[in-house]
Short mmCIF file of C-alpha atoms in Angstrom, two decimals:
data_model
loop_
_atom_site.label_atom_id
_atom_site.label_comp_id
_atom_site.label_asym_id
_atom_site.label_seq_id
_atom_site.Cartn_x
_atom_site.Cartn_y
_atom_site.Cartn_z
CA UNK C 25 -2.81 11.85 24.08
CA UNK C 26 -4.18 8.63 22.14
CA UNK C 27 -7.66 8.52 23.58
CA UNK C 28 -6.22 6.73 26.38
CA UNK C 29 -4.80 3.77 23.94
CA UNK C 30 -1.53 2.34 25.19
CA UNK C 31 1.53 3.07 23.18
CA UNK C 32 2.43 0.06 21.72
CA UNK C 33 5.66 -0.66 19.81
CA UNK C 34 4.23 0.20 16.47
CA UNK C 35 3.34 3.48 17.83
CA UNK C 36 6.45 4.15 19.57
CA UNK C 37 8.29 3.68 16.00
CA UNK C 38 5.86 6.14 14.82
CA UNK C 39 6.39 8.79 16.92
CA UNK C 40 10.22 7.99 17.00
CA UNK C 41 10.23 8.46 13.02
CA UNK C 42 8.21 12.22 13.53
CA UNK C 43 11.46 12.72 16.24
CA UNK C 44 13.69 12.13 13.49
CA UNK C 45 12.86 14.55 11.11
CA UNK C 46 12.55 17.28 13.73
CA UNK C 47 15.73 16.54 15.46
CA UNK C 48 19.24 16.12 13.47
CA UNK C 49 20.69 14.29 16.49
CA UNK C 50 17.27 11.79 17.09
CA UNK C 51 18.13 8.57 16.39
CA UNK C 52 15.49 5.85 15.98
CA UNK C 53 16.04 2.36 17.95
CA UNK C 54 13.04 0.54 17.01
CA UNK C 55 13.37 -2.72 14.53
CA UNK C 56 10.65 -1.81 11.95
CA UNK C 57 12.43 1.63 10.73
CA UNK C 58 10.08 4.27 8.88
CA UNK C 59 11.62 4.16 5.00
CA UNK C 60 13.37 7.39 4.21
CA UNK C 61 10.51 8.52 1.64
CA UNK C 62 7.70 8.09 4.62
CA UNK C 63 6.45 10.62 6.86
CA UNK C 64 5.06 9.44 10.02
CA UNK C 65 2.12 9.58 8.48
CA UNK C 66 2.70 7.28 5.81
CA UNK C 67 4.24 4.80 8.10
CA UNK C 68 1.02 4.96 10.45
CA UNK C 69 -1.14 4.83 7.08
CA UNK C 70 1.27 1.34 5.70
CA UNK C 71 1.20 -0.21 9.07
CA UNK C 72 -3.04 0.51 9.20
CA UNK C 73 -2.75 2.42 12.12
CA UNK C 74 -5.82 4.56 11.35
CA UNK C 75 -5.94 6.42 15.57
CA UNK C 76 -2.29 7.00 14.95
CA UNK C 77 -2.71 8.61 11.32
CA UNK C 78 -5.66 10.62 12.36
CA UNK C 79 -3.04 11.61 15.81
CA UNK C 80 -0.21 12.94 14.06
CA UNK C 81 -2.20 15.07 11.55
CA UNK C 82 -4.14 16.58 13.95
CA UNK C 83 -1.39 17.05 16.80
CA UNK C 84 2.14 17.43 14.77
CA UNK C 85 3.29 19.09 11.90
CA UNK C 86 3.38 15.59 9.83
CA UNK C 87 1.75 15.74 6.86
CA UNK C 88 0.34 12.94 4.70
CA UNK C 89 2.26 12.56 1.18
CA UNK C 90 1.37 9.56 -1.70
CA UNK C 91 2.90 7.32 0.11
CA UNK C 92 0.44 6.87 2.51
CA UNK C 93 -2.52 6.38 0.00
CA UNK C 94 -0.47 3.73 -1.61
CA UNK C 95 0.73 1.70 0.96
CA UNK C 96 -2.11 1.57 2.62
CA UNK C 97 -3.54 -0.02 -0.77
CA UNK C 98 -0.75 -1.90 -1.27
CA UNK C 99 -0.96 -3.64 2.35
CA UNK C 100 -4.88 -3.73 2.38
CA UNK C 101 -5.97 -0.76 4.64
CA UNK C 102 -9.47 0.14 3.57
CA UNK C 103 -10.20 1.40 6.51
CA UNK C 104 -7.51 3.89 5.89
CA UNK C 105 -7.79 4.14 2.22
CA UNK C 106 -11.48 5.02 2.88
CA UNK C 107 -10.42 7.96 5.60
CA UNK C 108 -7.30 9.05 3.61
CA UNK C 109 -10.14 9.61 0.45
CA UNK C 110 -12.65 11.45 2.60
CA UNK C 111 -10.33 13.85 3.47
CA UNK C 112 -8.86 14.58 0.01
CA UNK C 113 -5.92 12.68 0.37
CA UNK C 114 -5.17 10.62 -2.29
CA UNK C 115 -2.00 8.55 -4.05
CA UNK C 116 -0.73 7.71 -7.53
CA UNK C 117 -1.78 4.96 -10.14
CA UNK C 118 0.82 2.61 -8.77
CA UNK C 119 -2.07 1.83 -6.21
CA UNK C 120 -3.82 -0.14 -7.87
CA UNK C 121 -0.90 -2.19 -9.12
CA UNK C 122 0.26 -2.84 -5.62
CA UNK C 123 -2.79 -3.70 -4.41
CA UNK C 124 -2.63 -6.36 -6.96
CA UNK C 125 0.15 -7.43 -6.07
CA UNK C 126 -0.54 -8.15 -2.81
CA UNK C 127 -3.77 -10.11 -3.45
CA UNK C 128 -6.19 -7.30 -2.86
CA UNK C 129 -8.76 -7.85 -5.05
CA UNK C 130 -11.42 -6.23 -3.18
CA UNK C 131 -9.25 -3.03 -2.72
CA UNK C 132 -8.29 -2.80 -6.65
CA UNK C 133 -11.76 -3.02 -6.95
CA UNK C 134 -12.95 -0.45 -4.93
CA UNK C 135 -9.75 1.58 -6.49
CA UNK C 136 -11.70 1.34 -10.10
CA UNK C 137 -14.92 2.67 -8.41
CA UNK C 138 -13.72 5.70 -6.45
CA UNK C 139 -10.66 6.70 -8.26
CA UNK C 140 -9.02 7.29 -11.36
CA UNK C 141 -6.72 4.72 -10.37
CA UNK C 142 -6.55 1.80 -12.35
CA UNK C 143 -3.91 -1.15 -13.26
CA UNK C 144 -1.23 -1.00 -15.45
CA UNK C 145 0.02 -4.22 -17.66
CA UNK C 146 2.31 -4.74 -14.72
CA UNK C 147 -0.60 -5.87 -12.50
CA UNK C 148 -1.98 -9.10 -14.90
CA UNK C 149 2.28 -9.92 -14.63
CA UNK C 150 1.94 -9.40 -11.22
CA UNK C 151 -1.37 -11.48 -10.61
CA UNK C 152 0.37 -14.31 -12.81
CA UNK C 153 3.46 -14.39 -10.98
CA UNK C 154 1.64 -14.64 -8.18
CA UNK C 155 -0.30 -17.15 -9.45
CA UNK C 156 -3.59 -15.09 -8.51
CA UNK C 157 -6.18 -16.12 -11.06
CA UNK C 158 -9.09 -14.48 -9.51
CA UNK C 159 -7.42 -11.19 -9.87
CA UNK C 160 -6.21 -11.67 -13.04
CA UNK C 161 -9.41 -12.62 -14.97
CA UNK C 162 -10.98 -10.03 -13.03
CA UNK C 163 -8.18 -7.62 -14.66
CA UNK C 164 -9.11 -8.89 -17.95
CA UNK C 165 -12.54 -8.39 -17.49
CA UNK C 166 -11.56 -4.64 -17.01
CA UNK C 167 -9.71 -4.28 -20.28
CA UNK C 168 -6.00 -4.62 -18.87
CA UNK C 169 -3.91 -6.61 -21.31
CA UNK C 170 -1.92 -9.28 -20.55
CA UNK C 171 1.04 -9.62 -21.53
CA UNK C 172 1.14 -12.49 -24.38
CA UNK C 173 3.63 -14.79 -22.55
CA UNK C 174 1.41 -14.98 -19.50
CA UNK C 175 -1.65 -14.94 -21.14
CA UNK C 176 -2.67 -18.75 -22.27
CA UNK C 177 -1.72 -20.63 -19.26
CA UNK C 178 -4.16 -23.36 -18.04
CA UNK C 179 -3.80 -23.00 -14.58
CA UNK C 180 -2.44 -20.78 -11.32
CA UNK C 181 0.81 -22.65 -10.72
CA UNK C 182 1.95 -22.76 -14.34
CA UNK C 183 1.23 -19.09 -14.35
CA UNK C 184 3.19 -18.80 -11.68
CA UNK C 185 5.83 -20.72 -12.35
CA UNK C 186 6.24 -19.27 -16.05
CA UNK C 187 5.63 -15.75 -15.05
CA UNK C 188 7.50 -15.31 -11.64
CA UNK C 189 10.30 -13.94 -12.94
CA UNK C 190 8.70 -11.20 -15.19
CA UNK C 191 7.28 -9.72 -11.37
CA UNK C 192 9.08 -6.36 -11.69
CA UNK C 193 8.05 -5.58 -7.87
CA UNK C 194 9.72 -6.46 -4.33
CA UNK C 195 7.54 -6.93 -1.63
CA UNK C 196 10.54 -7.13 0.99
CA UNK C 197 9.83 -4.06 2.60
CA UNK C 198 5.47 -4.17 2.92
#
C-alpha cells in the first residue's frame, strides 16, 4: 500500500518493470519502458519518485544499483539524491558529469560537497555544447580543464555552436 496515494501511470510502469524481472512471461504495456540496466528502483529514483523508491525497497525484493544515484543526478532529484546518500546508497563519477549536462548546477555542486564525485573534462564540453556558461566557469573555478577548442569563446551561443558536436552524451532517453 502507497500511504493511500493513487497509482498513477508512472507508478503502474514501476511496478510493471519489478513484474518483469520476477516473471519470464510478464510483459510490460506501459509507454515509458524501464531501460534494461534499471531496477525498479532506479526507474522510481530517474523519474523522482521518492514514495515509490522508498516502497519498493521496503516492500519487494528490488534493490537500488548506481543507476539510481546517477539518474537521479542526472535528471535533478535532490530530493532523492539526498535520501539515496543517507542511506548509503551512492553512484559513480559519471554523476556529476550528467548532472552537468543537464543544467544542474546546483546538484554538481552539492555533488563536490558530499561526495567524491566530481567532473570529468567531458562536463566543461558538455556545459559548452550546451552553451551553459554559468556551469562552465563555475567548472573552471573548480580546476576542471577545458578542453582548448572550447575554451576562448566570447559568448554562450558561439560555445555552443562550436562545441555541440564534441557533446559525447545523448540525452534521448532522461
Amino acid at each position: 500500500k502507497l500511504s493511500g496515494e493513487v497509482l498513477d501511470h508512472s507508478v503502474a510502469c514501476a511496478l510493471q518493470a519489478v513484474a518483469i524481472r520476477t516473471s519470464a512471461d510478464a510483459k510490460m504495456s506501459c509507454i515509458h519502458k524501464a531501460k534494461k540496466y534499471e531496477t525498479g528502483a532506479d526507474w522510481a529514483a530517474r523519474k523522482g519518485h521518492l514514495p515509490l523508491l522508498q516502497w519498493l525497497l521496503v516492500n519487494t525484493e528490488e534493490v537500488c544499483t548506481t543507476y539510481a544515484f546517477d539518474l537521479a543526478a542526472r535528471n535533478g532529484h535532490m530530493n532523492v539524491l539526498l535520501w539515496l546518500h543517507d542511506n548509503g546508497l551512492g553512484g559513480t563519477r559519471t554523476s556529476a558529469d550528467w548532472a552537468a549536462y543537464t543544467g544542474h548546477l546546483h546538484i554538481v555542486k552539492w555533488l563536490y560537497d558530499n561526495t567524491n564525485f566530481k567532473c570529468s573534462e567531458h562536463a566543461t564540453m558538455i556545459a559548452a555544447g550546451n552553451g551553459d556558461l554559468e556551469m562552465l566557469l563555475w567548472l573552471h573555478a573548480q580546476g576542471v580543464t577545458c578542453n582548448t577548442s572550447c575554451a576562448n569563446l566570447d559568448s554562450p551561443a558561439s560555445m555552443k555552436e562550436s562545441c555541440s558536436s564534441l557533446n559525447p552524451w545523448d540525452a534521448n532517453d532522461a
